[in-house]
Short mmCIF file of C-alpha atoms in Angstrom, two decimals:
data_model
loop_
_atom_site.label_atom_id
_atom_site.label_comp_id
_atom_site.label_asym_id
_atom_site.label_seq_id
_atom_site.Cartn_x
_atom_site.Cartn_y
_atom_site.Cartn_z
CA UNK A 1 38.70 -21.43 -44.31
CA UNK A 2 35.55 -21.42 -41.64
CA UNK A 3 36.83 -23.82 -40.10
CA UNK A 4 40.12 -22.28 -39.53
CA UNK A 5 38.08 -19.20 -38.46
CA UNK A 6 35.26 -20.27 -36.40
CA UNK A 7 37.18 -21.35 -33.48
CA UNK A 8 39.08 -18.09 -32.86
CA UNK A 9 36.17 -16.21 -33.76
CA UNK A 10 34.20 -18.25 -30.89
CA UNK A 11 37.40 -17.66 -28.92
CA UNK A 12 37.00 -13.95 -28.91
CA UNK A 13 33.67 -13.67 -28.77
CA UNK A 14 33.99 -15.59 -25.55
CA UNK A 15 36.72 -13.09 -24.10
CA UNK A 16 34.60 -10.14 -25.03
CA UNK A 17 32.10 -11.63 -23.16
CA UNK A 18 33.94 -12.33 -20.30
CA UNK A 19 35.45 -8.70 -20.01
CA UNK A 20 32.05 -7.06 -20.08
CA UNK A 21 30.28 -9.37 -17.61
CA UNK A 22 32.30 -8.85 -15.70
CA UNK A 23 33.07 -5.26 -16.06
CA UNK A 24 29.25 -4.92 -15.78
CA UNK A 25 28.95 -7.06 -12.31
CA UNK A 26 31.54 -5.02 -10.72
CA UNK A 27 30.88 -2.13 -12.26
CA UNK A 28 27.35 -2.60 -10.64
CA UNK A 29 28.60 -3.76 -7.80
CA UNK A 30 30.15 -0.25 -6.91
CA UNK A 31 28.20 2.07 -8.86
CA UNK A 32 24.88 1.23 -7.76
CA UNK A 33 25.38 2.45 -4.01
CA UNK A 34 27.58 5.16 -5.50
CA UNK A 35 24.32 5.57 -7.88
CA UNK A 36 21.45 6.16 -5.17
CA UNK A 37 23.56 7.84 -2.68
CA UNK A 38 24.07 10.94 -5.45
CA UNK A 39 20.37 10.54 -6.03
CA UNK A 40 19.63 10.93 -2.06
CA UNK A 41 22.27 12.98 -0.47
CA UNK A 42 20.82 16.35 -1.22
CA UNK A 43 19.88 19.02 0.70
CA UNK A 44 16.57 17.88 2.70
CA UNK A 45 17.05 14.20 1.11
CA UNK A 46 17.33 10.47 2.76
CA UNK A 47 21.03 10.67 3.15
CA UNK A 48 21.85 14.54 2.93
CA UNK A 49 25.46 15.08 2.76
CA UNK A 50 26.33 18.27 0.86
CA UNK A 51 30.28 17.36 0.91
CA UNK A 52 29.72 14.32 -0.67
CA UNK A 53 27.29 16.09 -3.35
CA UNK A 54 30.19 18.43 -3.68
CA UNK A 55 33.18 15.95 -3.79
CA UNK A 56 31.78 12.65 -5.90
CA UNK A 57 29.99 14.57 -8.62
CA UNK A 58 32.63 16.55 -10.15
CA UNK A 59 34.79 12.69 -9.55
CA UNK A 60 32.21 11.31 -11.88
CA UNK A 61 32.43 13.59 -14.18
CA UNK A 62 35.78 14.26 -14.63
CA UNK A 63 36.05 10.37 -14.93
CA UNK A 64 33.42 10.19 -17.53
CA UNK A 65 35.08 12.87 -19.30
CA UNK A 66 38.02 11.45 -20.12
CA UNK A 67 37.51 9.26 -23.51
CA UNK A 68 38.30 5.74 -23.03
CA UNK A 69 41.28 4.59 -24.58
CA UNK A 70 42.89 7.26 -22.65
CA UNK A 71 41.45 6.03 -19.32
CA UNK A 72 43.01 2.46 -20.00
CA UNK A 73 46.47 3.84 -21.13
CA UNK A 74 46.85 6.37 -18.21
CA UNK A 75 45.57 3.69 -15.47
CA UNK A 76 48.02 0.70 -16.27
CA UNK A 77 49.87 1.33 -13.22
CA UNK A 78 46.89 0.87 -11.46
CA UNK A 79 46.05 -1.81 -13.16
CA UNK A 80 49.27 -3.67 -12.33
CA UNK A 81 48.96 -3.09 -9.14
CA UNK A 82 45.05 -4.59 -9.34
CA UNK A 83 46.13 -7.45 -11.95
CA UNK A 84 49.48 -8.08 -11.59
CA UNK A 85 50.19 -7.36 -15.37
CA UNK A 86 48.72 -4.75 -17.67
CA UNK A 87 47.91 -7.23 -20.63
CA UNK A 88 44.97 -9.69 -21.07
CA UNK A 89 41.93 -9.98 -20.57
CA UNK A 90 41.65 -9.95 -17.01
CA UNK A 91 43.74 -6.70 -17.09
CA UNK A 92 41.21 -5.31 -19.55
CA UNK A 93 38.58 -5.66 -16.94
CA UNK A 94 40.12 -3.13 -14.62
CA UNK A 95 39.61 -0.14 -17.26
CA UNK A 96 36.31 -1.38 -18.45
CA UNK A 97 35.17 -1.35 -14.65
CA UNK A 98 36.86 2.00 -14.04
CA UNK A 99 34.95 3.63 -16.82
CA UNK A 100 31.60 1.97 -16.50
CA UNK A 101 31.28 2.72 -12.21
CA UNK A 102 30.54 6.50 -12.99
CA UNK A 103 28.35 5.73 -16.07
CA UNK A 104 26.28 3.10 -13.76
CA UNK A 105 26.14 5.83 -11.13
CA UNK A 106 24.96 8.21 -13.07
CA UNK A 107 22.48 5.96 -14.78
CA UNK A 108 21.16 4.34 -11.35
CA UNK A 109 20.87 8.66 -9.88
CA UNK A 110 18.71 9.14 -12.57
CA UNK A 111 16.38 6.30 -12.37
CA UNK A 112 16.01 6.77 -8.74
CA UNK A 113 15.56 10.57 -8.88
CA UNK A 114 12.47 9.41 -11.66
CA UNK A 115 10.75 7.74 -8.51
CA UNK A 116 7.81 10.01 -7.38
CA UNK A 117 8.92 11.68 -4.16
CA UNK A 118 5.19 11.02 -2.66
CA UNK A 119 6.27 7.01 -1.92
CA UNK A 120 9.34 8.11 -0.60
CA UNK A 121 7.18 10.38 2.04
CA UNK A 122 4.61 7.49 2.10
CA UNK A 123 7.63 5.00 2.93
CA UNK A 124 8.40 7.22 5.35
CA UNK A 125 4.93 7.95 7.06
CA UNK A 126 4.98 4.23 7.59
CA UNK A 127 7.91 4.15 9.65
CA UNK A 128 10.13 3.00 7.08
CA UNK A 129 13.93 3.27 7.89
CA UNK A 130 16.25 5.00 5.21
CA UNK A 131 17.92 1.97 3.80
CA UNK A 132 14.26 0.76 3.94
CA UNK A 133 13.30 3.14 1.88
CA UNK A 134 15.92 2.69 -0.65
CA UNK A 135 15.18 -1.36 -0.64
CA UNK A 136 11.79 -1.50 -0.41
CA UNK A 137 10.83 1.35 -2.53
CA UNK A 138 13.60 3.39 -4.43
CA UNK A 139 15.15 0.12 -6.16
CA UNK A 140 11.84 -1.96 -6.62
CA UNK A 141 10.03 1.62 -8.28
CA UNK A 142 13.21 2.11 -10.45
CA UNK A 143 14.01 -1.26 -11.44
CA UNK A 144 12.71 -0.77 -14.64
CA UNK A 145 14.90 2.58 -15.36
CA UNK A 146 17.90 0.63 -13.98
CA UNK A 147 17.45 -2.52 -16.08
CA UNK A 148 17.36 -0.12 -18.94
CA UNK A 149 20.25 1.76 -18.06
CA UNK A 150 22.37 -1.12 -17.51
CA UNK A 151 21.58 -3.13 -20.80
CA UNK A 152 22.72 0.73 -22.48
CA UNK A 153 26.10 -0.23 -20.28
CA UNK A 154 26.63 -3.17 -21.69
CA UNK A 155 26.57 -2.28 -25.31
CA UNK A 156 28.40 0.61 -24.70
CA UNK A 157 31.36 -2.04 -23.00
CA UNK A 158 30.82 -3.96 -25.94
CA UNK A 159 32.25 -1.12 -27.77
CA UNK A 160 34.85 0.03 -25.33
CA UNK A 161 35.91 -3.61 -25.16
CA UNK A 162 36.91 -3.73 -28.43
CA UNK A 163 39.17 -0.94 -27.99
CA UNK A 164 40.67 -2.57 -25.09
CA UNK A 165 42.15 -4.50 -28.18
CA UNK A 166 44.35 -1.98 -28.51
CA UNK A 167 46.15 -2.10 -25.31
CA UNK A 168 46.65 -5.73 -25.67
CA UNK A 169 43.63 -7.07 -23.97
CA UNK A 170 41.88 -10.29 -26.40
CA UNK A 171 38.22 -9.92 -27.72
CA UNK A 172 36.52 -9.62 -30.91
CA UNK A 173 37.97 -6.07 -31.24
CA UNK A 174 41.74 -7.35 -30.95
CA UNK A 175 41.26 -10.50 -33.56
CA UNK A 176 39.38 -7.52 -35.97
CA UNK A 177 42.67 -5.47 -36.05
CA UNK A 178 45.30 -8.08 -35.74
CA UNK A 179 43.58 -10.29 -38.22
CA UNK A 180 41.15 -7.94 -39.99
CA UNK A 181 42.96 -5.21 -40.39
CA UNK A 182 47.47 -5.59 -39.81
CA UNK A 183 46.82 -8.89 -41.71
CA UNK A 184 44.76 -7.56 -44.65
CA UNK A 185 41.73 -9.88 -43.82
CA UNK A 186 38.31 -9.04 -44.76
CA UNK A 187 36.61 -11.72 -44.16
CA UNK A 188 37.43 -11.92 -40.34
CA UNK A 189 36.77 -7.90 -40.16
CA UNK A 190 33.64 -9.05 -41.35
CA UNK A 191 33.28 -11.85 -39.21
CA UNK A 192 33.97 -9.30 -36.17
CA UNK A 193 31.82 -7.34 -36.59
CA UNK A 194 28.50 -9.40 -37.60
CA UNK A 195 29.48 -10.79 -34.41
CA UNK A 196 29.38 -8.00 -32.53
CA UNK A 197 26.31 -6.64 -34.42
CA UNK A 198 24.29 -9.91 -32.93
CA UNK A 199 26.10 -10.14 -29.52
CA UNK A 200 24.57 -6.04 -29.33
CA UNK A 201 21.18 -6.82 -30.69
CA UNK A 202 20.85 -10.17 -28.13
CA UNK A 203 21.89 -7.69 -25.35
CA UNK A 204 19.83 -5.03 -26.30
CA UNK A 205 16.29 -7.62 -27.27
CA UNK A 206 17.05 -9.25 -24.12
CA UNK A 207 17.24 -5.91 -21.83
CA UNK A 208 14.22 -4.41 -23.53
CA UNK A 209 12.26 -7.84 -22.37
CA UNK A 210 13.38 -7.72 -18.68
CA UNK A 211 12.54 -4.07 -18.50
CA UNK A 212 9.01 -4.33 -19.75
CA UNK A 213 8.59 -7.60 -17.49
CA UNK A 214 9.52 -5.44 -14.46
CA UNK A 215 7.14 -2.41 -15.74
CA UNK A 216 4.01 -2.73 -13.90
CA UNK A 217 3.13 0.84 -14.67
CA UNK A 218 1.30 0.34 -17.80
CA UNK A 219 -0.57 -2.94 -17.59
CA UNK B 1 -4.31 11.72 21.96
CA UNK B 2 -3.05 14.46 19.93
CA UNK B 3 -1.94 17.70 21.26
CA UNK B 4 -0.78 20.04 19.39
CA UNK B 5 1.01 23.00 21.26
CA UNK B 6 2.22 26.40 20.61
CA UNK B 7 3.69 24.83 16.54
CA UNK B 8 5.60 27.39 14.92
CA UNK B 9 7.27 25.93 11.07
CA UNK B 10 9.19 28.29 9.42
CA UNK B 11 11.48 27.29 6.32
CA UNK B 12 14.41 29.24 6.62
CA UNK B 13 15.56 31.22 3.77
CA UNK B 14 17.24 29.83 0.69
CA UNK B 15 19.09 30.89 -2.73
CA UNK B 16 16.18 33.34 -4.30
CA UNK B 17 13.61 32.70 -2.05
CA UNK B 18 12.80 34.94 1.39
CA UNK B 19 12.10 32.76 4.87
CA UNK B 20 8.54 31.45 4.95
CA UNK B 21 6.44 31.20 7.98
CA UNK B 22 4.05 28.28 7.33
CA UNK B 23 2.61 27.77 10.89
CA UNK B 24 1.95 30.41 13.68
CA UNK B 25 1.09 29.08 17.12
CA UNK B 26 -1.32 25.98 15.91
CA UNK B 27 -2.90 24.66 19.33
CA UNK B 28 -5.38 21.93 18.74
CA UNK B 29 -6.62 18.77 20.27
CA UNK B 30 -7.53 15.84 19.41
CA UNK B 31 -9.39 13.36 21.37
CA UNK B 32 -9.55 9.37 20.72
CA UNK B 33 -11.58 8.04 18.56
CA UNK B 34 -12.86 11.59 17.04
CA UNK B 35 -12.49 12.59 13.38
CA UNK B 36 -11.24 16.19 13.34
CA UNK B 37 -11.07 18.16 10.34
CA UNK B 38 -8.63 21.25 9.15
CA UNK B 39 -9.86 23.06 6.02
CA UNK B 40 -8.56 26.26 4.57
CA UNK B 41 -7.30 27.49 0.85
CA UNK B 42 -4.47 26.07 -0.76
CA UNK B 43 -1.33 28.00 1.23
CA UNK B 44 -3.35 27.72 4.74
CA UNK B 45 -0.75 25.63 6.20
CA UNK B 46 -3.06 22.26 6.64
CA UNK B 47 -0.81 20.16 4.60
CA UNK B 48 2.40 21.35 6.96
CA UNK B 49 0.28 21.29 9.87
CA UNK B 50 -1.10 17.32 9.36
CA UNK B 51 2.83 16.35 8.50
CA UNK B 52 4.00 17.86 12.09
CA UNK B 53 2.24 15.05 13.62
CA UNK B 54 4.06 12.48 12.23
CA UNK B 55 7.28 14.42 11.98
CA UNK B 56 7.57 14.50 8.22
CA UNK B 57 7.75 18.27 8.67
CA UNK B 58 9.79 19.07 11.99
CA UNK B 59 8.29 21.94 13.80
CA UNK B 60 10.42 24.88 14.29
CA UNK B 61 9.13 25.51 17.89
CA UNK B 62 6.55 23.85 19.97
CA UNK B 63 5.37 20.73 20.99
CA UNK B 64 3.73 17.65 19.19
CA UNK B 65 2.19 14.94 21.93
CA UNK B 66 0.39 11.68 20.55
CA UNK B 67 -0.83 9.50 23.75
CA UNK B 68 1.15 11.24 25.90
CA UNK B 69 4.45 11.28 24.60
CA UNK B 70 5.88 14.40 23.07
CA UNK B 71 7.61 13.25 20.04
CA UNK B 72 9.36 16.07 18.49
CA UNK B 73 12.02 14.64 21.36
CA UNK B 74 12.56 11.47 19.53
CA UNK B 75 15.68 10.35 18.29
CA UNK B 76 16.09 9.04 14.82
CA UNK B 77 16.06 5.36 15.33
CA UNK B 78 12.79 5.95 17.87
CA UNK B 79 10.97 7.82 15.28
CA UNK B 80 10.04 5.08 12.34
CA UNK B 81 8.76 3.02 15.66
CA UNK B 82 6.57 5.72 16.56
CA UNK B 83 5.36 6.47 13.00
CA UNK B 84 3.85 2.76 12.96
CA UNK B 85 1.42 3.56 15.29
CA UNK B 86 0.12 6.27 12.62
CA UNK B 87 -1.94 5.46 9.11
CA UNK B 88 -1.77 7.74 6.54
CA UNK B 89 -3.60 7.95 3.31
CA UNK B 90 -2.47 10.69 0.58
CA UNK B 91 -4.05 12.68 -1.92
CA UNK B 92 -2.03 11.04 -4.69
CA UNK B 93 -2.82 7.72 -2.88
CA UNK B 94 1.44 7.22 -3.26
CA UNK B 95 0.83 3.56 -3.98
CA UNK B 96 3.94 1.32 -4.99
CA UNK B 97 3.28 1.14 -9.19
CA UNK B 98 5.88 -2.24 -8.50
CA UNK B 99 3.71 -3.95 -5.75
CA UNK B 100 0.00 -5.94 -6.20
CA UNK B 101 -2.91 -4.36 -4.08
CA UNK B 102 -1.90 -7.12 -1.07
CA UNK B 103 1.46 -6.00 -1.63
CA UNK B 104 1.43 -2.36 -1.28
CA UNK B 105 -1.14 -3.11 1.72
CA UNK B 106 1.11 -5.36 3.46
CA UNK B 107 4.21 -2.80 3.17
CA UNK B 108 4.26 -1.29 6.34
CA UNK B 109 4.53 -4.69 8.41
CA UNK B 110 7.28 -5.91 6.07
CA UNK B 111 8.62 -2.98 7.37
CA UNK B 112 8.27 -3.51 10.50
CA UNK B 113 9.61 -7.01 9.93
CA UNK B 114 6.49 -8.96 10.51
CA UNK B 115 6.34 -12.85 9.41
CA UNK B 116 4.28 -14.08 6.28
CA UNK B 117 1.98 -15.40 8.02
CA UNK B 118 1.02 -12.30 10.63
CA UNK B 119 0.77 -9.78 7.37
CA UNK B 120 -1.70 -12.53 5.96
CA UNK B 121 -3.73 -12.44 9.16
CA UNK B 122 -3.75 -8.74 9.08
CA UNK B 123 -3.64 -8.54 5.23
CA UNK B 124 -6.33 -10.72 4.55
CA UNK B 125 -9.51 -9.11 6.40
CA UNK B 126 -8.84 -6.07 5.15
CA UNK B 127 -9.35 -7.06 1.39
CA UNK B 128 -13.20 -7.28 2.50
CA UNK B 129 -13.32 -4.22 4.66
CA UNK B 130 -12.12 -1.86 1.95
CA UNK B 131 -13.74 -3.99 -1.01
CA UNK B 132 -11.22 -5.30 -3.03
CA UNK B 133 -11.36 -8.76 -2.80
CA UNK B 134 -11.43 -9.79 -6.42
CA UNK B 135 -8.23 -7.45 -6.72
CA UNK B 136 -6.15 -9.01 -4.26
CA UNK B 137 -3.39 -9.96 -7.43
CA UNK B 138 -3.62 -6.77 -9.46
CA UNK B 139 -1.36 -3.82 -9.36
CA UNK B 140 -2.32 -0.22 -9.16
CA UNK B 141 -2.23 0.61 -12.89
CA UNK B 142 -5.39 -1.71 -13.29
CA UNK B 143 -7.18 -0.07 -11.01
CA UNK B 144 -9.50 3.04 -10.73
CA UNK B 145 -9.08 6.62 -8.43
CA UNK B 146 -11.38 4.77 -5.91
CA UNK B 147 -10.37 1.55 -5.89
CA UNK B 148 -6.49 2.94 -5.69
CA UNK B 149 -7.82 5.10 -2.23
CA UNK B 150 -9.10 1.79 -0.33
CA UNK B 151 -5.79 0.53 -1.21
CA UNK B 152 -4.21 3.50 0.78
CA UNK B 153 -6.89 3.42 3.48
CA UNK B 154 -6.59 -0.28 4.03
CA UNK B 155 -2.32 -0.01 3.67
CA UNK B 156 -2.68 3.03 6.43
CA UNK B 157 -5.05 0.45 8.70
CA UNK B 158 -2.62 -2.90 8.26
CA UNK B 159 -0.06 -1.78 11.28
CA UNK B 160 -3.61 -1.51 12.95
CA UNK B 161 -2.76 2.43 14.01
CA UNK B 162 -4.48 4.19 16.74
CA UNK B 163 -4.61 7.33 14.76
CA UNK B 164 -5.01 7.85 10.89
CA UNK B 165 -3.77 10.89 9.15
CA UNK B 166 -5.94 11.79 5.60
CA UNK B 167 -4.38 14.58 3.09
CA UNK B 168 -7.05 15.37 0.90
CA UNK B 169 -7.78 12.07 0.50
CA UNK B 170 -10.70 12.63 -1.99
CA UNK B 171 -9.31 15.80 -3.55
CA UNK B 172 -8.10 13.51 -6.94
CA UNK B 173 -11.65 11.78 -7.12
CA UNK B 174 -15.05 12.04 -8.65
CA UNK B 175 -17.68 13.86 -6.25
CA UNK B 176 -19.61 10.01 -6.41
CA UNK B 177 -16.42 8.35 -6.08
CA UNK B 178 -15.59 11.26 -2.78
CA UNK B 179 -19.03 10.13 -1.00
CA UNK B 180 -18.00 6.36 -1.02
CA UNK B 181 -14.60 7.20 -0.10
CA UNK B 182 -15.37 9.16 2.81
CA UNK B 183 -18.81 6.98 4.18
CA UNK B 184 -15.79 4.30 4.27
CA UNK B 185 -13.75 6.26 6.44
CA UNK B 186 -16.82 6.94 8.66
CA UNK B 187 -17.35 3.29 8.93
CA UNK B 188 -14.20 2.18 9.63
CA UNK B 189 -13.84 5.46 12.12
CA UNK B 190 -16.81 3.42 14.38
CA UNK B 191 -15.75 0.04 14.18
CA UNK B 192 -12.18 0.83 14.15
CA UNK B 193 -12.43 3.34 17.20
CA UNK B 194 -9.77 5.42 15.57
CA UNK B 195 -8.84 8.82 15.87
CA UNK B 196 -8.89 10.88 12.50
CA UNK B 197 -7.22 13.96 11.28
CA UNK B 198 -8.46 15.31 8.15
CA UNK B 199 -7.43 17.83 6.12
CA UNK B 200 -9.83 19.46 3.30
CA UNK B 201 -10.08 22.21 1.42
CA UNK B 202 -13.91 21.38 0.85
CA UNK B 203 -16.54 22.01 3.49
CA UNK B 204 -18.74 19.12 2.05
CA UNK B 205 -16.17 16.81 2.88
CA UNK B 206 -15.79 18.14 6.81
CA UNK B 207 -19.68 17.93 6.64
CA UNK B 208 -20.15 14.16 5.69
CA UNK B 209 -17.11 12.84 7.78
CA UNK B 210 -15.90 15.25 10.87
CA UNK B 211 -16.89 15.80 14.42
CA UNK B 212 -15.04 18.88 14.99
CA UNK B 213 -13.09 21.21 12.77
CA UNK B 214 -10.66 24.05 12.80
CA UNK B 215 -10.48 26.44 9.93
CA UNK B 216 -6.78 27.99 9.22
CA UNK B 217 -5.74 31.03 7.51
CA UNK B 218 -2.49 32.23 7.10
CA UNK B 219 -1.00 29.34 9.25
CA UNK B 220 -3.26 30.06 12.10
CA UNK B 221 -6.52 28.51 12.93
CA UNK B 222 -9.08 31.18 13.09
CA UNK B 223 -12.09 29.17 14.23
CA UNK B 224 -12.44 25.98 15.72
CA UNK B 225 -15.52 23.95 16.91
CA UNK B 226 -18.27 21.35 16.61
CA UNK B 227 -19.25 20.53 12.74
CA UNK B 228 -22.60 21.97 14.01
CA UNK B 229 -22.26 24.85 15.43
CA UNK B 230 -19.49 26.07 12.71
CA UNK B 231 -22.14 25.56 9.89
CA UNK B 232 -25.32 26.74 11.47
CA UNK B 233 -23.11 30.43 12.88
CA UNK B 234 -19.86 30.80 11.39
CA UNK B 235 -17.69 33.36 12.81
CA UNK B 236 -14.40 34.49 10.77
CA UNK B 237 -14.65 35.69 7.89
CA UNK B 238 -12.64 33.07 6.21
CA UNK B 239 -14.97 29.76 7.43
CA UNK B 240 -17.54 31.82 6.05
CA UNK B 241 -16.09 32.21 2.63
CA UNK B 242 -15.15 28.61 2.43
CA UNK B 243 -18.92 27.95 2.91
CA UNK B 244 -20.10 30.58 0.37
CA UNK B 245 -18.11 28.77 -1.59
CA UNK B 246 -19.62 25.37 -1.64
CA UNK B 247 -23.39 26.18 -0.24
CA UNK B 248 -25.04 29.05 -3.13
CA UNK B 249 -27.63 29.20 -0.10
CA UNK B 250 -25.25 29.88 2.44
CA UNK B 251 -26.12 33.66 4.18
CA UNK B 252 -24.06 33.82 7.41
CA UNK B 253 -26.35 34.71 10.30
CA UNK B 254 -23.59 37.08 11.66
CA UNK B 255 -22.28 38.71 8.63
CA UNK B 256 -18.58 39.82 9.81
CA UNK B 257 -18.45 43.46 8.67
CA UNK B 258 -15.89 44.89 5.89
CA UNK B 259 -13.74 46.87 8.77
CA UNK B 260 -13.26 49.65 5.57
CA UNK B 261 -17.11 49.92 5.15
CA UNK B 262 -17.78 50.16 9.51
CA UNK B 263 -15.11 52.88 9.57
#
């Protein structure tokens, strides 16, 4: 029976894996920016610009707001148009990215805003331009705080991934209801979600490592 | 090298706070190579008055020149060039937690795009100067108040500046730790040739390290002159307080009378 398992089992696991790397590398890819520029676009800050404080915040917000599985139902058209189809794993990506942008951004704001504002004065002092600022002192002081906040990202698209599932994307959460659950299997529900249990706890070990590695504050 | 004319700083009014007035007409020179000091109580004004020379505070009116040049006209991609030619070392010492000691020392010529090898020729005599060669590799978290300050002192020296700025730079340390702090300043002030502005809120400190000072109150300077002749006959009534403070001796020779006890 294992053996009959194991391969779709490694199958999925491999398609969850897929949809949250890559989820997570766009996802990063666009909320990072979006990330430091609400941390610095306040009044008297690096990049003040009230309208954007005004305009993107609520955005996030109201995006973050909206529980998942009804973000990836009420964007298919969207994703069509990204995709080309609304089912698979590819098209799962496009929700998964959607949702975790303003929870990056949001993450990334508040690891920057934990940087003390003297360096950013210091930086500053020295002649340092304001993208020099936020390369050579807001990312490198908050890198710790970020590589935090992202491994929390990808366990929570972990978990949103499996609900993808249910709008016809593959991963471990699609073969646990198909299999585990409409087919009255047990053992692969188990399977499932062992699996996931390690895939979180390898994610989670491994973040925890880089982010002390990075901390220089307490040596 | 510095003049300072006619500064006015007021921050304008916001949500549940009334407009303050910060500075008042500050007019003060500075000459090359002199170490000037500006002490007053916490709310004087020194700390917005020291950042209008380098522009982190904009003045509201007036004019800031540094060799010549009056800079409160520079435009936004002129200004980080001009700030290069200033040091300046913080109370806090604002070191980067994520950078060694040569690191955070060699900062402001990566910022200025400089090659490896011409931050390791400025880099690299500096270690001695301040005294940290043995911690070349460590970061600041391993490190003490005083060894943390040389790192600021020697990071404000590396663009070799003509003029270094010090916010209570020994207002976080031990009084020991102060005297070694500031006799390094006073060294490097001679070899160095460079102009100093300091800003205090302790007279001991303007006695061990300053030329010249100017005492603010209220975002004015009340009294200004040699280190001297501001110890030995005080005038305002503020410069004289500031000594009482510090110096249990201290009787000023020209007591300024209580205007409510003369009438």
């Amino acid at each position: 029976m294992f053996a009959t398992l194991a391969p779709i089992l490694f199958q999925a696991t491999l398609e969850t894996l897929y949809m949250v790397a890559a989820a997570l590398v766009i996802g990063t890819s666009f909320g990072l920016p979006l990330g430091v520029f609400l941390a610095t676009s306040g009044r008297g800050e690096l990049f003040e610009s009230l309208i954007f404080q005004k305009t993107i915040g609520p955005i996030v917000n109201a995006t973050r707001s909206v529980p998942f599985i009804i973000l990836a139902v009420a964007i298919i058209p969207f994703t069509r148009m990204v995709v080309g189809t609304s089912i698979g794993t590819s098209a799962a990506i496009v929700p998964l990215t959607v949702a975790a942008i303003p929870f990056i951004a949001r993450i990334i704001e508040g690891a920057v805003r934990e940087v003390d504002g003297g360096l950013v004065e210091a930086a500053q002092a020295m002649g340092a331009r304001p993208m020099q600022v936020v390369t050579k002192v807001l990312l490198p002081e908050a890198l710790p705080g970020i590589i935090h906040g992202l491994t929390l990202t990808a366990v929570t698209l972990i978990g949103y991934s499996a609900m993808v599932g249910a709008v016809g994307a593959g991963g471990l959460g699609d073969l646990g209801i198909r299999y585990g659950y409409q087919r009255f299997r047990p053992d692969v529900m188990g399977a499932v979600v062992i699996t996931l249990i390690v895939l979180v706890q390898m994610v989670q070990t491994s973040g925890d490592l880089l982010a002390r590695k990075a901390d220089k504050r307490n040596i | 090298m510095i003049r300072l004319s006619e500064i006015h700083k007021t921050y304008p009014a916001r949500r549940g706070s009334p407009a303050h007035v910060a500075l008042r007409g500050i007019n003060l020179d500075v000459a090359a190579g002199e170490i000037v000091g500006v002490i007053g109580r916490s709310g004087a004004g020194k700390s917005t008055l020291i950042r209008c020379i380098n522009l982190l505070e904009v003045p509201t009116s007036g004019a800031v020149i540094v060799n010549g040049v009056d800079v409160t006209a520079l435009s936004k991609r002129d200004l980080p060039l001009f700030r290069r030619q200033l040091g300046m070392v913080f109370q806090h010492f604002n070191l980067l937690s994520s950078r060694t000691v040569y690191d955070n020392i060699a900062l402001p010529l990566e910022l200025a795009g400089a090659s490896k090898a011409d931050i390791a020729a400025a880099v690299d005599p500096l270690l001695p100067l301040v005294g940290l060669e043995d911690k070349r590799d460590r970061y600041p978290a391993e490190l003490s108040g005083g060894q943390k300050q040389r790192v600021g002192i020697a990071r404000a020296l590396s663009s070799n500046p003509k003029v270094v700025l010090c916010d209570e730079v020994t207002s976080a340390l031990d009084p020991e730790t102060t005297r070694q702090i500031l006799s390094l300043l006073r060294d490097i002030n001679k070899r160095l040739g460079l102009t100093m502005v300091v800003i205090t809120h302790e007279m001991a400190v303007v006695k061990q390290l300053c030329d010249r000072v100017a005492v603010m109150d209220g975002g004015q300077i009340v009294e200004e002159g040699s280190v001297d002749a501001i110890f030995s006959d005080p005038k305002h009534a503020t410069t004289q307080s500031l000594l009482a403070d510090e110096f249990l001796d201290f009787r000023p020779a020209h007591p300024v009378s209580n205007p409510v006890e003369g009438a």
